[in-house]
Coordinates of C-alpha atoms in Angstrom, one line a residue:
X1 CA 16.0 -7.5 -14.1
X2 CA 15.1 -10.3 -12.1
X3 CA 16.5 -13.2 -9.7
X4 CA 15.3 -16.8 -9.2
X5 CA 16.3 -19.2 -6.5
X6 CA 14.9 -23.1 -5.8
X7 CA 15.5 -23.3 -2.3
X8 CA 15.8 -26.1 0.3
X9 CA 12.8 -27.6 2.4
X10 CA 14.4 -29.6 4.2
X11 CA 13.2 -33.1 5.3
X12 CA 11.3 -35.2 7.5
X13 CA 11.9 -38.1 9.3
X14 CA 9.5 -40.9 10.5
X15 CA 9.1 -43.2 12.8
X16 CA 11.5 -46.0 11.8
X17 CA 13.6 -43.5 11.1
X18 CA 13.7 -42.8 7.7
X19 CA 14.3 -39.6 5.6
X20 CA 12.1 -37.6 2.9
X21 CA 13.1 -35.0 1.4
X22 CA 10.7 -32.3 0.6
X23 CA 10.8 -30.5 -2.4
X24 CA 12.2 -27.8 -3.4
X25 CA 10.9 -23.9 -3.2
X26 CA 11.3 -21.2 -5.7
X27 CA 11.9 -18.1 -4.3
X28 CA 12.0 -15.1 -7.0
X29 CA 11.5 -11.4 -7.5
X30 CA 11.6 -8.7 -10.3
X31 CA 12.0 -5.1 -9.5
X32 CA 13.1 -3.1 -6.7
X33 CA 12.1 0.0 -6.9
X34 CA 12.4 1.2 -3.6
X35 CA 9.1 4.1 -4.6
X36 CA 7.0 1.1 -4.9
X37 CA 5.0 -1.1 -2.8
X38 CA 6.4 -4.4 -2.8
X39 CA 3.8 -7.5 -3.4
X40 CA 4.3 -10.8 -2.6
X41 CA 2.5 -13.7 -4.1
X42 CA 2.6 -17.0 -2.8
X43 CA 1.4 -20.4 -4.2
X44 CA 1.7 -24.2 -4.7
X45 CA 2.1 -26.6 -7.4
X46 CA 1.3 -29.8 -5.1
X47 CA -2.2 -31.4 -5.6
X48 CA -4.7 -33.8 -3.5
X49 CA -4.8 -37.2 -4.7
X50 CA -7.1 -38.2 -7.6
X51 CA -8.7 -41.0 -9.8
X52 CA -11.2 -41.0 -12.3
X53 CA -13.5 -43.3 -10.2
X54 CA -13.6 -40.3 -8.0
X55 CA -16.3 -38.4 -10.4
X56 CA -13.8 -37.2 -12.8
X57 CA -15.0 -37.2 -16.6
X58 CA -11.4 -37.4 -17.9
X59 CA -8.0 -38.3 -16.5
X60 CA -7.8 -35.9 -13.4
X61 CA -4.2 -35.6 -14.5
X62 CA -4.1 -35.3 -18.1
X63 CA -5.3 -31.1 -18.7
X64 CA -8.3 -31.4 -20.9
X65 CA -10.0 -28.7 -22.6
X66 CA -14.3 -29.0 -23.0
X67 CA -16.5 -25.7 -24.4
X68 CA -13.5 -23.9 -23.4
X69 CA -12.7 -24.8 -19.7
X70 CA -9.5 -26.8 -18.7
X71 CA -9.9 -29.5 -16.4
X72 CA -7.2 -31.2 -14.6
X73 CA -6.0 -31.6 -10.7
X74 CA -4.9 -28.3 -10.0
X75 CA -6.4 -26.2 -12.4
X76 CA -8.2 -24.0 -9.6
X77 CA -5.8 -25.3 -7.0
X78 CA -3.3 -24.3 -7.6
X79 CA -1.6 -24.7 -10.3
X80 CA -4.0 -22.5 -12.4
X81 CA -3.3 -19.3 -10.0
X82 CA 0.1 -19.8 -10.5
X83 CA -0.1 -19.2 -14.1
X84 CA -2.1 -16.5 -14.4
X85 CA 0.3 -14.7 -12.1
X86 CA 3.3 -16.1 -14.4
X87 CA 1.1 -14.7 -18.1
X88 CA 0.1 -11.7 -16.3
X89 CA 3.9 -10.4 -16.0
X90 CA 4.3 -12.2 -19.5
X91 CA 1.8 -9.5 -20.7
X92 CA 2.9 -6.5 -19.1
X93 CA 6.7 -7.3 -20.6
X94 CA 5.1 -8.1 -24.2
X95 CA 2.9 -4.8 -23.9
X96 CA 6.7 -2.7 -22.5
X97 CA 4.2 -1.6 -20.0
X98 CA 6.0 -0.8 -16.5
X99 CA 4.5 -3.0 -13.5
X100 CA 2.9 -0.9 -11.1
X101 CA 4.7 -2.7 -7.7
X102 CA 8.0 -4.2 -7.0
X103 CA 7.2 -8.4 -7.1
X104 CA 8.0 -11.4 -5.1
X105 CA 7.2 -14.9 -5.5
X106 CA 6.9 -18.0 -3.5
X107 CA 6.0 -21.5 -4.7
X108 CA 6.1 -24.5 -3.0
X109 CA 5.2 -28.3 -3.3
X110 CA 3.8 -29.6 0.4
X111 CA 1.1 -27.1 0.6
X112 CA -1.4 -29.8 0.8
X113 CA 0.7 -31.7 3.8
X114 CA 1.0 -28.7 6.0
X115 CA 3.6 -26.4 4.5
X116 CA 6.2 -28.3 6.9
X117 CA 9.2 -26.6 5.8
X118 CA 8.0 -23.6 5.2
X119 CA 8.5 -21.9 8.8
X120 CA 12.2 -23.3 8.0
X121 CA 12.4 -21.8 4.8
X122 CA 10.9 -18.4 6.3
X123 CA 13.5 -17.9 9.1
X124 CA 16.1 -18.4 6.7
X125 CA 15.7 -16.1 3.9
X126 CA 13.8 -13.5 6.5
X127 CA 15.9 -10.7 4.5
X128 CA 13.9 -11.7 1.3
X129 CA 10.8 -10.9 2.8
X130 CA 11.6 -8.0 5.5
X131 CA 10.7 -5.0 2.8
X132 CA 7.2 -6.9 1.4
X133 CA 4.2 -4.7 1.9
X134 CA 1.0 -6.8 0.7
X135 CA 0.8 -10.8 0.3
X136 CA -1.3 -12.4 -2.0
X137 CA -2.3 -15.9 -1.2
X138 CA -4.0 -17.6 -4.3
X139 CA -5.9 -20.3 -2.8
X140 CA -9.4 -19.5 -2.3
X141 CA -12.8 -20.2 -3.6
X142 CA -15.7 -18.1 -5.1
X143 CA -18.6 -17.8 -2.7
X144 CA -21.0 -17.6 -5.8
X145 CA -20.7 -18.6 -9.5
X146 CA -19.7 -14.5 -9.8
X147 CA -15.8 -14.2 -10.6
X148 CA -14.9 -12.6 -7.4
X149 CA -11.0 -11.2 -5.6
X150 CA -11.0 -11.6 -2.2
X151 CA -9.0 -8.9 -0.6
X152 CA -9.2 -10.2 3.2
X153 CA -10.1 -12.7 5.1
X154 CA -10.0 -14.2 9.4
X155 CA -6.3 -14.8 10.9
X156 CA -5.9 -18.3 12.1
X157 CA -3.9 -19.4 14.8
X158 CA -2.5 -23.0 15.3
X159 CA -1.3 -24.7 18.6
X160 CA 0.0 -28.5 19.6
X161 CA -1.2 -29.4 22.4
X162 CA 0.2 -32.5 24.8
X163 CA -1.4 -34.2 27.5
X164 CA 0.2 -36.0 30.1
X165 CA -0.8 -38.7 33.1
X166 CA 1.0 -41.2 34.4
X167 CA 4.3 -42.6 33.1
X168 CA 3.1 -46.3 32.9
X169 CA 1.1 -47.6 29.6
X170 CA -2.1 -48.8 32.0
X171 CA -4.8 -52.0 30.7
X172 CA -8.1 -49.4 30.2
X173 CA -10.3 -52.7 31.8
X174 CA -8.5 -52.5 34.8
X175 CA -7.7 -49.3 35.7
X176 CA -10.4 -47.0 33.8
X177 CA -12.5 -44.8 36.1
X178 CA -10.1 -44.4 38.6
X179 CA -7.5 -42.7 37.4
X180 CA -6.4 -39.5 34.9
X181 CA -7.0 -40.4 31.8
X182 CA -4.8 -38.6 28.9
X183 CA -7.6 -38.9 26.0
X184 CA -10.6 -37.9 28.4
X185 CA -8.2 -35.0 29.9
X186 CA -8.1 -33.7 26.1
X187 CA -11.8 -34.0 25.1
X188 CA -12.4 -31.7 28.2
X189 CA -9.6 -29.3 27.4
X190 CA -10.8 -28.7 23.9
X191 CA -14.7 -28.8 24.5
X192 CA -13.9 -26.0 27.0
X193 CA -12.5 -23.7 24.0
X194 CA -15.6 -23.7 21.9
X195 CA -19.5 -23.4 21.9
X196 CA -21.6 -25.9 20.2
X197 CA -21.9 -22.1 18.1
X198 CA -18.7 -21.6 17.3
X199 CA -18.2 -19.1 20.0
X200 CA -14.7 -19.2 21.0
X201 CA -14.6 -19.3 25.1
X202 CA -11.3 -18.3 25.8
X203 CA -11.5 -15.0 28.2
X204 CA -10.5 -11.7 27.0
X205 CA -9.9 -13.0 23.3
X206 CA -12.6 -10.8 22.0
X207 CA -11.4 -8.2 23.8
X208 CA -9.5 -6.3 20.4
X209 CA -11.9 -7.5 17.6
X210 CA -13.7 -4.4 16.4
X211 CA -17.2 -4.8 15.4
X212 CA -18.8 -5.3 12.2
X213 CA -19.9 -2.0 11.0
X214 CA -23.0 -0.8 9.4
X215 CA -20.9 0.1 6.4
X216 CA -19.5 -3.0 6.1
X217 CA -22.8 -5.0 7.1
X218 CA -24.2 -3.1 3.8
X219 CA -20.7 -4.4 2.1
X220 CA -21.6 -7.6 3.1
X221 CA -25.0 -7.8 2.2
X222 CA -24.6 -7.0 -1.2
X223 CA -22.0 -10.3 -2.0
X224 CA -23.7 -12.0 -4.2
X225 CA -24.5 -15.3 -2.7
X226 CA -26.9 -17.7 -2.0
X227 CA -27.1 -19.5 1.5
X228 CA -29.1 -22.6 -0.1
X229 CA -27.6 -22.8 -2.9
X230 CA -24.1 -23.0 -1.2
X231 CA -25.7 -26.1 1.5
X232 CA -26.7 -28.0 -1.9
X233 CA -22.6 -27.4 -3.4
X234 CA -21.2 -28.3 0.3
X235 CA -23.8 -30.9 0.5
X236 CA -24.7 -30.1 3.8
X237 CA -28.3 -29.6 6.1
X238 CA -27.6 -26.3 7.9
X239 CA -24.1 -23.9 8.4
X240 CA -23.7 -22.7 12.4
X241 CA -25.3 -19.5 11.1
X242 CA -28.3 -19.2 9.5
X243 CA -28.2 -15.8 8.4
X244 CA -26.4 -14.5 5.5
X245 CA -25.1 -10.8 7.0
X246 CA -25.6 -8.6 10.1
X247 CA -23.4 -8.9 13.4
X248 CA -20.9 -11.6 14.5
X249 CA -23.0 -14.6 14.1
X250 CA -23.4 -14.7 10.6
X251 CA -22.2 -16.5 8.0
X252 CA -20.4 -13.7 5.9
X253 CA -19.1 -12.1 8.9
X254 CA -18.0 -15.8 10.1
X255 CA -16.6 -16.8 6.6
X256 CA -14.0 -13.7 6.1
X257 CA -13.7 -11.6 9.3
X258 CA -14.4 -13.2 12.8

């Protein structure tokens, strides 16, 4: 009915030249029902660091249960996701109800070190994913204290970037000011891409957006969420926008869609 896989990650190698080996993946999927939309979900069982002097009220690492909340690294992130996913097909087997869309998992454990083997683990196994329709990524966060699916959200783009100058490892004292200097080379190459708004600079780029419309301004507006209240949980003065909805400078609009 159903296949499951733990997959390589590969590994990573340092400076002095020793190995790690990431962990594993598990790669699964049940149905294939070629009349149904195909789902993918993906999520990770790997967790920031934590200790009790941190804040925590009980071992961060020991699931505790208080007025019926579980509290534990990775209850919202992301172990918790995971298992809702894993009880909801539980339920739909011990109900004999038929799942609506053909599924496909992905888990991981170096989500929270930059997914490095996952571009590996993508070109290798590209059939498994070549006939998946929708992704579901379960790490996110609830704008308001309202339960809340969020069913888009901006595309990010990431680049490495490497400056060059001269070949020779120069004393700063002696030869700063007169020469090209890698680090100052940089700071000017990636002030140039942004405004101190959060404008991006690069020509053209917003040449394909399509604007917010009033339809979905109204959408927008009527999130529930407070713009004070979420400076007091983020613990900070002011956001770049000030401004809850309408256009591209706001903080909705900058949150899920520009």
């Amino acid at each position: 009915m159903g296949d499951c896989d733990v997959v390589d990650m590969g590994f990573e190698t340092l400076h002095d030249g020793q190995t790690i080996q990431f962990p594993p993946a598990i790669l699964a999927q049940l149905g294939n029902d070629t009349d149904k939309a195909t789902v993918c979900f993906y999520g990770h069982v790997d967790v920031q660091p934590a200790k009790k002097e941190d804040g925590w009220k009980t071992d961060p690492y020991t699931l505790t249960e208080n007025n019926g909340n579980l509290y534990g690294r990775g209850a919202t992130d992301n172990k918790g996701p995971v298992l809702a996913w894993i009880h909801a097909i539980d339920t739909y087997m011990a109900l004999k109800k038929d799942i609506p869309v053909n599924l496909k998992f992905i888990i991981e454990g170096v989500e929270e070190t930059g997914s490095p083997g996952l571009v590996k683990l993508l070109k290798e196994h590209e059939k498994f994913f070549s006939d998946v329709d929708y992704i579901v990524i379960s790490d996110n966060v609830w704008l308001s204290r309202k339960p809340a699916l969020t069913y888009g959200t901006r595309g990010n783009a990431y680049f490495f970037v490497e400056v060059e100058s001269g070949k020779k490892d120069l004393h700063s004292g002696t030869f700063g000011g007169i020469i090209h200097e890698s680090m100052r080379d940089m700071v000017y190459l990636l002030a140039s891409l942004v405004d101190t708004s959060g404008r991006i600079l690069i020509p053209g780029i917003y040449d394909d957006v399509a604007p917010l419309t009033e339809e979905e301004n109204k959408l927008y507006n009527s999130i529930d969420f407070d713009m004070e209240e979420h400076k007091n949980n983020t613990e900070v003065n002011t956001f770049l926008y000030n401004t809850k909805v309408r256009g591209v400078s706001s903080f909705i609009s900058s949150r899920f869609f520009y």
